Coordinates of C-alpha atoms and ligand atoms in Angstrom, one line a residue:
M1 CA -13.8 59.3 -3.1
L2 CA -13.0 62.3 -5.3
N3 CA -10.8 65.1 -4.1
T4 CA -12.8 67.9 -5.6
D5 CA -10.4 70.6 -4.3
E6 CA -7.6 69.0 -6.4
I7 CA -9.9 68.3 -9.4
R8 CA -11.1 71.9 -9.5
K9 CA -7.5 73.1 -9.9
E10 CA -7.4 71.2 -13.2
F11 CA -10.2 73.3 -14.7
P12 CA -9.0 76.8 -15.4
I13 CA -12.4 78.2 -16.2
L14 CA -13.8 77.4 -12.7
G15 CA -11.6 80.0 -11.0
Q16 CA -13.4 83.0 -12.6
K17 CA -16.0 85.3 -11.2
V18 CA -19.3 86.0 -13.0
H19 CA -21.1 89.3 -12.2
G20 CA -18.6 89.7 -9.4
K21 CA -19.4 86.3 -7.8
P22 CA -17.5 83.0 -7.9
L23 CA -18.8 81.0 -10.8
V24 CA -21.0 78.1 -9.8
Y25 CA -21.3 76.0 -12.9
L26 CA -24.3 73.7 -12.7
D27 CA -25.1 73.3 -16.5
N28 CA -23.0 70.2 -17.0
A29 CA -25.8 68.3 -18.8
A30 CA -25.5 70.9 -21.6
T31 CA -21.7 70.7 -21.7
T32 CA -18.9 70.0 -19.2
Q33 CA -15.9 72.2 -18.6
K34 CA -12.5 70.9 -19.8
P35 CA -9.5 69.9 -17.7
Q36 CA -6.1 71.4 -18.5
C37 CA -4.8 68.1 -20.0
V38 CA -7.6 68.2 -22.6
I39 CA -6.9 71.8 -23.5
D40 CA -3.2 71.0 -23.7
A41 CA -3.8 68.0 -25.9
I42 CA -5.4 70.3 -28.5
S43 CA -2.6 72.7 -28.6
E44 CA -0.1 69.9 -28.6
V45 CA -1.5 68.5 -31.8
Y46 CA -1.1 71.8 -33.5
C47 CA 2.3 72.5 -32.0
T48 CA 3.8 69.1 -32.7
I49 CA 2.0 66.6 -35.0
N50 CA -0.5 68.4 -37.1
A51 CA -1.0 66.7 -40.5
N52 CA -3.9 65.3 -42.3
V53 CA -4.5 61.7 -41.3
H54 CA -4.6 58.3 -43.2
R55 CA -3.4 59.7 -46.5
G56 CA 0.2 60.7 -46.0
V57 CA 3.4 58.6 -46.1
H58 CA 5.3 61.4 -44.4
H59 CA 6.2 61.3 -40.7
L60 CA 3.7 63.9 -39.3
S61 CA 0.8 62.3 -41.1
Q62 CA 1.7 58.9 -39.7
V63 CA 2.1 60.2 -36.2
A64 CA -1.2 62.0 -36.3
T65 CA -2.9 58.9 -37.7
E66 CA -1.5 56.7 -35.0
A67 CA -2.6 59.2 -32.3
M68 CA -6.1 59.3 -33.8
E69 CA -6.4 55.5 -34.0
Q70 CA -5.1 55.2 -30.4
A71 CA -8.0 57.4 -29.4
R72 CA -10.4 55.0 -31.2
T73 CA -8.9 52.1 -29.1
K74 CA -9.5 54.2 -26.0
V75 CA -13.1 54.8 -26.9
K76 CA -13.6 51.1 -27.7
E77 CA -12.2 50.2 -24.2
F78 CA -14.1 53.0 -22.5
I79 CA -17.5 51.7 -23.7
G80 CA -16.6 48.0 -23.7
A81 CA -17.1 47.5 -27.4
A82 CA -15.9 44.2 -29.0
N83 CA -14.1 45.8 -32.0
R84 CA -12.3 49.0 -32.9
H85 CA -14.0 49.1 -36.3
E86 CA -17.4 49.4 -34.5
I87 CA -16.4 52.9 -33.3
I88 CA -17.3 55.7 -35.7
F89 CA -16.4 59.3 -35.1
T90 CA -19.1 61.8 -35.7
R91 CA -19.7 65.4 -34.6
G92 CA -21.8 64.3 -31.6
T93 CA -24.9 62.4 -30.5
T94 CA -27.1 64.4 -32.9
E95 CA -25.1 63.4 -35.9
S96 CA -24.8 59.8 -34.7
I97 CA -28.5 59.4 -34.5
N98 CA -29.0 61.1 -37.9
L99 CA -26.5 58.7 -39.3
V100 CA -28.5 55.7 -38.1
A101 CA -31.8 57.3 -39.2
S102 CA -30.4 57.9 -42.7
S103 CA -28.2 54.8 -43.2
F104 CA -30.2 52.2 -41.2
G105 CA -33.4 53.8 -42.3
G106 CA -32.3 54.0 -45.9
T107 CA -31.2 50.4 -46.0
F108 CA -33.8 48.6 -43.9
L109 CA -37.0 50.7 -43.5
K110 CA -39.9 51.2 -45.9
S111 CA -43.3 52.8 -45.9
G112 CA -45.5 51.4 -43.1
D113 CA -42.6 50.3 -40.9
E114 CA -42.5 51.5 -37.3
V115 CA -39.9 53.0 -35.0
I116 CA -40.4 53.1 -31.2
I117 CA -39.1 56.1 -29.3
S118 CA -40.0 57.4 -25.8
S119 CA -41.8 60.3 -24.2
V120 CA -38.5 61.7 -22.7
E121 CA -36.5 61.9 -25.8
H122 CA -34.3 64.9 -26.7
H123 CA -35.3 66.5 -30.0
S124 CA -32.2 64.9 -31.6
N125 CA -33.9 61.5 -31.0
I126 CA -37.2 62.6 -32.4
V127 CA -36.7 64.9 -35.4
P128 CA -34.4 62.5 -37.4
W129 CA -37.2 59.9 -37.2
Q130 CA -39.8 62.5 -38.2
L131 CA -37.7 63.5 -41.2
L132 CA -37.5 59.8 -42.1
R133 CA -41.3 59.5 -41.6
D134 CA -41.9 62.4 -44.0
R135 CA -39.4 61.0 -46.5
I136 CA -40.4 57.3 -46.7
G137 CA -43.6 57.0 -44.7
I138 CA -42.6 55.2 -41.5
S139 CA -44.6 55.9 -38.3
L140 CA -43.5 56.5 -34.7
R141 CA -44.8 54.8 -31.6
I142 CA -44.1 56.5 -28.3
I143 CA -43.4 54.8 -25.0
P144 CA -45.7 56.6 -22.5
L145 CA -44.8 57.8 -19.0
T146 CA -46.1 56.5 -15.7
A147 CA -47.4 58.9 -13.1
D148 CA -43.9 59.1 -11.5
C149 CA -42.3 60.1 -14.8
R150 CA -40.8 56.7 -15.6
L151 CA -41.1 54.9 -18.9
D152 CA -44.1 52.6 -18.8
I153 CA -42.5 49.3 -19.6
E154 CA -45.8 47.4 -19.7
A155 CA -47.1 49.8 -22.3
Y156 CA -43.8 49.5 -24.2
K157 CA -44.3 45.7 -24.5
G158 CA -47.6 46.4 -26.2
L159 CA -46.1 48.7 -28.9
F160 CA -44.5 46.0 -30.9
S161 CA -46.0 44.8 -34.2
E162 CA -44.8 43.0 -37.3
R163 CA -43.8 46.4 -38.7
T164 CA -41.5 47.4 -35.7
K165 CA -38.0 47.8 -37.1
L166 CA -36.1 49.8 -34.5
V167 CA -36.3 51.0 -30.9
S168 CA -34.4 54.3 -30.1
V169 CA -34.3 55.5 -26.5
A170 CA -32.4 57.7 -24.2
H171 CA -30.3 55.9 -21.5
V172 CA -30.8 58.8 -19.1
S173 CA -33.3 61.7 -19.5
N174 CA -31.6 65.0 -19.9
V175 CA -34.6 66.7 -18.3
L176 CA -35.5 64.4 -15.4
G177 CA -32.1 62.9 -14.6
I178 CA -33.8 59.5 -14.5
T179 CA -32.0 56.4 -15.8
N180 CA -34.2 54.3 -18.1
P181 CA -34.1 50.5 -17.8
V182 CA -32.3 50.2 -21.1
K183 CA -31.1 46.6 -20.6
E184 CA -34.7 45.5 -20.1
I185 CA -35.8 47.7 -23.1
I186 CA -33.1 46.1 -25.2
D187 CA -33.9 42.5 -24.1
I188 CA -37.6 43.0 -24.9
A189 CA -36.8 44.5 -28.3
H190 CA -34.4 41.6 -29.1
S191 CA -37.1 39.1 -28.1
H192 CA -39.0 40.5 -31.1
G193 CA -35.9 40.5 -33.3
V194 CA -35.8 44.3 -33.2
P195 CA -32.5 46.2 -32.8
V196 CA -32.0 49.1 -30.4
L197 CA -30.3 52.5 -30.6
V198 CA -29.4 53.9 -27.2
D199 CA -28.8 57.7 -26.9
G200 CA -26.0 57.7 -24.3
A201 CA -25.5 61.5 -24.3
Q202 CA -26.4 61.7 -20.6
S203 CA -25.2 58.3 -19.4
T204 CA -21.6 58.1 -20.8
P205 CA -20.3 60.9 -18.5
H206 CA -21.9 59.3 -15.4
I207 CA -22.3 55.6 -15.8
K208 CA -19.9 52.8 -16.7
V209 CA -21.3 51.6 -20.0
N210 CA -20.4 48.3 -21.6
M211 CA -21.7 47.6 -25.1
Q212 CA -21.3 43.8 -24.7
E213 CA -23.2 43.6 -21.4
L214 CA -25.9 46.1 -22.7
D215 CA -26.0 44.3 -26.0
A216 CA -27.1 47.6 -27.7
D217 CA -27.1 47.5 -31.5
F218 CA -26.2 51.2 -31.7
F219 CA -25.0 53.7 -29.0
A220 CA -24.4 57.4 -29.4
F221 CA -22.6 60.0 -27.3
S222 CA -21.1 63.4 -27.4
G223 CA -17.5 64.2 -26.4
H224 CA -18.3 67.7 -25.0
K225 CA -20.5 66.2 -22.3
V226 CA -17.6 64.0 -21.0
Y227 CA -14.9 66.7 -20.6
A228 CA -13.8 66.6 -24.3
P229 CA -14.0 69.4 -26.8
T230 CA -17.1 70.3 -28.8
G231 CA -17.7 68.9 -32.3
I232 CA -16.6 65.4 -31.6
G233 CA -18.8 62.4 -30.8
V234 CA -19.2 58.7 -31.3
L235 CA -21.5 56.2 -32.9
Y236 CA -21.0 52.6 -31.8
G237 CA -22.7 50.1 -34.0
K238 CA -22.6 46.3 -34.1
E239 CA -20.5 45.2 -37.1
K240 CA -23.4 43.2 -38.6
W241 CA -25.5 46.3 -38.9
L242 CA -22.8 48.7 -40.0
D243 CA -21.6 46.3 -42.6
A244 CA -25.0 46.0 -44.1
M245 CA -25.9 49.7 -44.0
Q246 CA -25.4 52.1 -46.8
P247 CA -22.9 54.9 -46.2
Y248 CA -24.1 58.3 -44.7
H249 CA -21.9 60.9 -46.3
G250 CA -20.0 60.5 -49.5
G251 CA -16.5 61.8 -50.1
G252 CA -12.8 61.1 -49.5
E253 CA -11.7 58.3 -47.1
M254 CA -15.0 56.4 -47.2
I255 CA -14.2 54.8 -50.6
K256 CA -12.1 52.0 -51.9
S257 CA -12.2 53.0 -55.5
V258 CA -14.0 55.7 -57.5
H259 CA -14.8 55.6 -61.2
F260 CA -17.4 57.7 -62.9
E261 CA -19.5 54.6 -63.5
K262 CA -19.1 53.0 -60.1
T263 CA -17.7 53.5 -56.6
T264 CA -16.8 50.8 -54.0
F265 CA -16.8 51.7 -50.3
N266 CA -14.0 51.4 -47.7
E267 CA -14.1 48.9 -44.8
L268 CA -15.4 49.8 -41.4
P269 CA -15.2 52.2 -39.7
Y270 CA -14.0 54.4 -42.6
K271 CA -17.1 53.8 -44.7
F272 CA -18.9 56.1 -42.3
E273 CA -16.1 58.7 -41.9
A274 CA -16.1 60.7 -45.1
G275 CA -13.8 63.7 -45.4
T276 CA -11.0 64.9 -43.1
P277 CA -12.0 63.8 -39.6
D278 CA -11.7 66.1 -36.6
Y279 CA -8.5 64.2 -35.6
T280 CA -7.6 67.0 -33.1
G281 CA -10.9 66.6 -31.4
I282 CA -10.6 62.8 -31.5
I283 CA -7.2 62.8 -29.9
A284 CA -8.5 65.2 -27.2
L285 CA -11.5 63.0 -26.7
G286 CA -9.1 60.1 -26.0
K287 CA -7.3 62.3 -23.4
A288 CA -10.7 63.2 -21.8
L289 CA -11.6 59.6 -21.4
E290 CA -8.2 58.9 -19.9
W291 CA -8.8 61.7 -17.5
V292 CA -12.2 60.2 -16.5
E293 CA -10.6 56.8 -16.0
S294 CA -7.8 58.4 -13.9
K295 CA -10.5 59.6 -11.4
G296 CA -12.6 56.4 -11.8
I297 CA -16.1 56.7 -13.4
E298 CA -17.6 54.9 -10.4
N299 CA -16.1 57.5 -8.1
I300 CA -17.4 60.3 -10.3
A301 CA -20.9 58.6 -10.4
A302 CA -20.9 58.2 -6.6
H303 CA -19.9 61.9 -6.1
E304 CA -22.6 63.1 -8.5
H305 CA -25.3 60.9 -7.1
E306 CA -24.5 62.3 -3.6
L307 CA -24.7 65.8 -4.9
T308 CA -28.0 65.1 -6.6
R309 CA -29.4 63.4 -3.5
Y310 CA -28.3 66.4 -1.4
A311 CA -29.7 68.9 -3.9
V312 CA -33.1 67.1 -4.0
E313 CA -33.3 67.0 -0.2
Q314 CA -32.4 70.8 0.1
L315 CA -34.7 71.8 -2.8
R316 CA -37.7 69.9 -1.1
G317 CA -37.3 72.3 1.8
I318 CA -38.2 75.3 -0.4
E319 CA -41.9 76.3 -0.3
G320 CA -43.7 75.9 -3.6
M321 CA -41.0 73.5 -4.9
R322 CA -42.0 71.1 -7.6
I323 CA -39.4 68.5 -8.6
F324 CA -40.1 66.4 -11.8
G325 CA -39.6 62.7 -11.2
E326 CA -37.1 61.2 -8.8
P327 CA -33.7 61.8 -10.3
D328 CA -31.1 59.0 -9.8
G329 CA -28.4 60.5 -12.0
A330 CA -26.6 63.9 -12.1
A331 CA -29.4 66.3 -12.9
V332 CA -32.6 67.6 -11.3
S333 CA -35.4 69.6 -12.9
F334 CA -37.7 71.8 -10.9
L335 CA -40.1 74.8 -10.8
V336 CA -40.8 77.1 -7.8
G337 CA -44.3 78.4 -7.3
D338 CA -45.3 80.4 -10.4
I339 CA -41.9 81.9 -11.0
H340 CA -41.1 81.5 -14.7
P341 CA -38.0 79.4 -15.2
A342 CA -36.3 82.1 -17.3
D343 CA -36.8 84.6 -14.5
L344 CA -35.3 82.3 -11.9
G345 CA -32.4 81.4 -14.2
T346 CA -31.7 85.2 -14.7
I347 CA -31.7 85.9 -11.0
L348 CA -29.4 82.9 -10.3
D349 CA -27.1 84.1 -13.1
H350 CA -26.7 87.4 -11.4
L351 CA -25.5 85.5 -8.4
G352 CA -22.9 83.7 -10.5
I353 CA -24.9 80.5 -10.7
A354 CA -25.2 78.9 -14.2
V355 CA -28.3 76.6 -14.5
R356 CA -30.2 75.8 -17.6
T357 CA -33.8 76.9 -18.1
G358 CA -36.5 76.2 -20.7
H359 CA -37.6 73.1 -22.5
H360 CA -34.2 71.5 -22.7
C361 CA -34.8 70.3 -26.3
A362 CA -37.6 68.1 -25.0
Q363 CA -40.7 70.0 -26.0
P364 CA -43.0 66.9 -26.2
L365 CA -42.0 66.0 -22.6
M366 CA -42.9 69.5 -21.5
E367 CA -46.3 69.1 -23.2
L368 CA -46.9 65.9 -21.4
L369 CA -46.0 67.5 -18.1
G370 CA -48.1 70.5 -18.9
I371 CA -45.4 73.0 -18.3
P372 CA -43.5 75.5 -20.5
G373 CA -40.1 74.5 -19.1
T374 CA -38.1 73.8 -16.0
V375 CA -34.9 75.0 -14.2
R376 CA -32.3 72.3 -14.4
A377 CA -29.2 71.9 -12.2
S378 CA -26.8 69.3 -13.4
F379 CA -23.5 68.1 -11.8
A380 CA -20.0 67.0 -12.7
A381 CA -16.9 65.7 -11.0
Y382 CA -15.8 69.2 -9.9
N383 CA -19.0 70.3 -8.2
T384 CA -19.3 70.6 -4.5
K385 CA -22.0 70.5 -1.7
E386 CA -21.1 74.2 -1.0
E387 CA -22.2 75.0 -4.6
V388 CA -25.5 73.2 -3.9
D389 CA -25.9 75.4 -0.8
T390 CA -25.2 78.5 -2.9
L391 CA -27.9 77.4 -5.4
I392 CA -30.4 76.8 -2.6
K393 CA -29.7 80.3 -1.1
G394 CA -30.0 81.8 -4.6
I395 CA -33.4 80.2 -5.1
E396 CA -34.6 81.3 -1.6
R397 CA -33.6 84.8 -2.5
A398 CA -35.5 84.7 -5.7
V399 CA -38.6 83.3 -3.9
K400 CA -38.4 86.3 -1.5
M401 CA -38.1 88.8 -4.4
F402 CA -41.2 87.3 -6.1
A403 CA -43.2 87.0 -2.9
Ligands
PLP501 N1 -29.5 63.4 -26.4 C1 -29.6 63.8 -25.2 C2 -30.2 63.0 -24.1 C3 -29.0 65.1 -24.8 O1 -29.0 65.5 -23.5 C4 -28.4 65.8 -25.8 C5 -27.8 67.2 -25.5 O2 -28.1 67.8 -24.6 C6 -28.3 65.3 -27.1 C7 -28.9 64.1 -27.4 C8 -27.7 66.1 -28.2 O3 -26.3 66.2 -28.0 P1 -25.4 67.0 -29.0 O4 -26.0 68.4 -29.1 O5 -24.1 67.0 -28.4 O6 -25.4 66.3 -30.3

């Protein structure tokens, strides 16, 4: 069980008022708020150990390097990876997926090859593959949806061909809050000898993930959705793929030796970490993951599932309510009558309630559902049932205003 009263005290931002009302922050799928220990970790770096990493023989550089590499070990443990050098720091999920599209695509894909993605993908797991399609002539196959907004696994099995080279799917839909059966998806792909990239942006904050159990070939997530700062993220990749892939960015740190005629590349993970890394963000990410572990990810998950279940139950009582799919995670998407999602979002904002409205960077899914967008409420460790009640009252008020 989580003690939300105590947890809330750790998040300075949550104490404020918005438009004169206590802030009810239900936009956690977009980004989570940060606990004081993460905020402190950032200022501590600049106050005590700031120096560029890896290159210096001097004390500060060595301490900063050690702190950054400890954070890599923390990430490795947090996601159950086999090796530290399989953890690559990026700017976030988007950059991690672009890295795979560019480096895996550049190394292994050629014209006529196929990549399978799904109907529920975020734009960041669609557009990188389209860019690759336009660059080298691959094609995309899309896993369709069943009537209840789940991935159609029978149809997925039929998408494989001799030319299938990669499957890239979201672990949890950022719109529907539905967990996809990624273990099954991975096992099916592997039975065809095809590797799988899992977009873990919406699962890592809510589900205990384990790379070795999942057997994912690549796994991407963003720090800012798991209580860490913005601008830092992770790509996990199996050594056998990362070793064989061409580098992504060129520059300092990713090289062994550079001559005008020829350059040789550094070992993993540095081959994929060109330039000065965001070591401050990395150290703070390590702190955020420690914070999650101190509360217990299973406890956080149970708390969020209960909030989602409660929210769905309460929402269903509102006339004209339309919930998309049956969420099992920490987010729920809905529409009420013919109220435009942006109008509902604006009214809720005036009541101090922060929800996300629009297409949620998943326009193809909106097209499939035949809607312009939804209102999405998404939960984190610090949210409460009282906040769900405030949301429900806010929606009821909006419904009356539009009646
Ligand atoms: N994938 C999913 C499922 C997401 O929900 C998001 C962000 O909302 C992303 C990818 C992109 O994450 P970022 O903007 O942190 O790179």
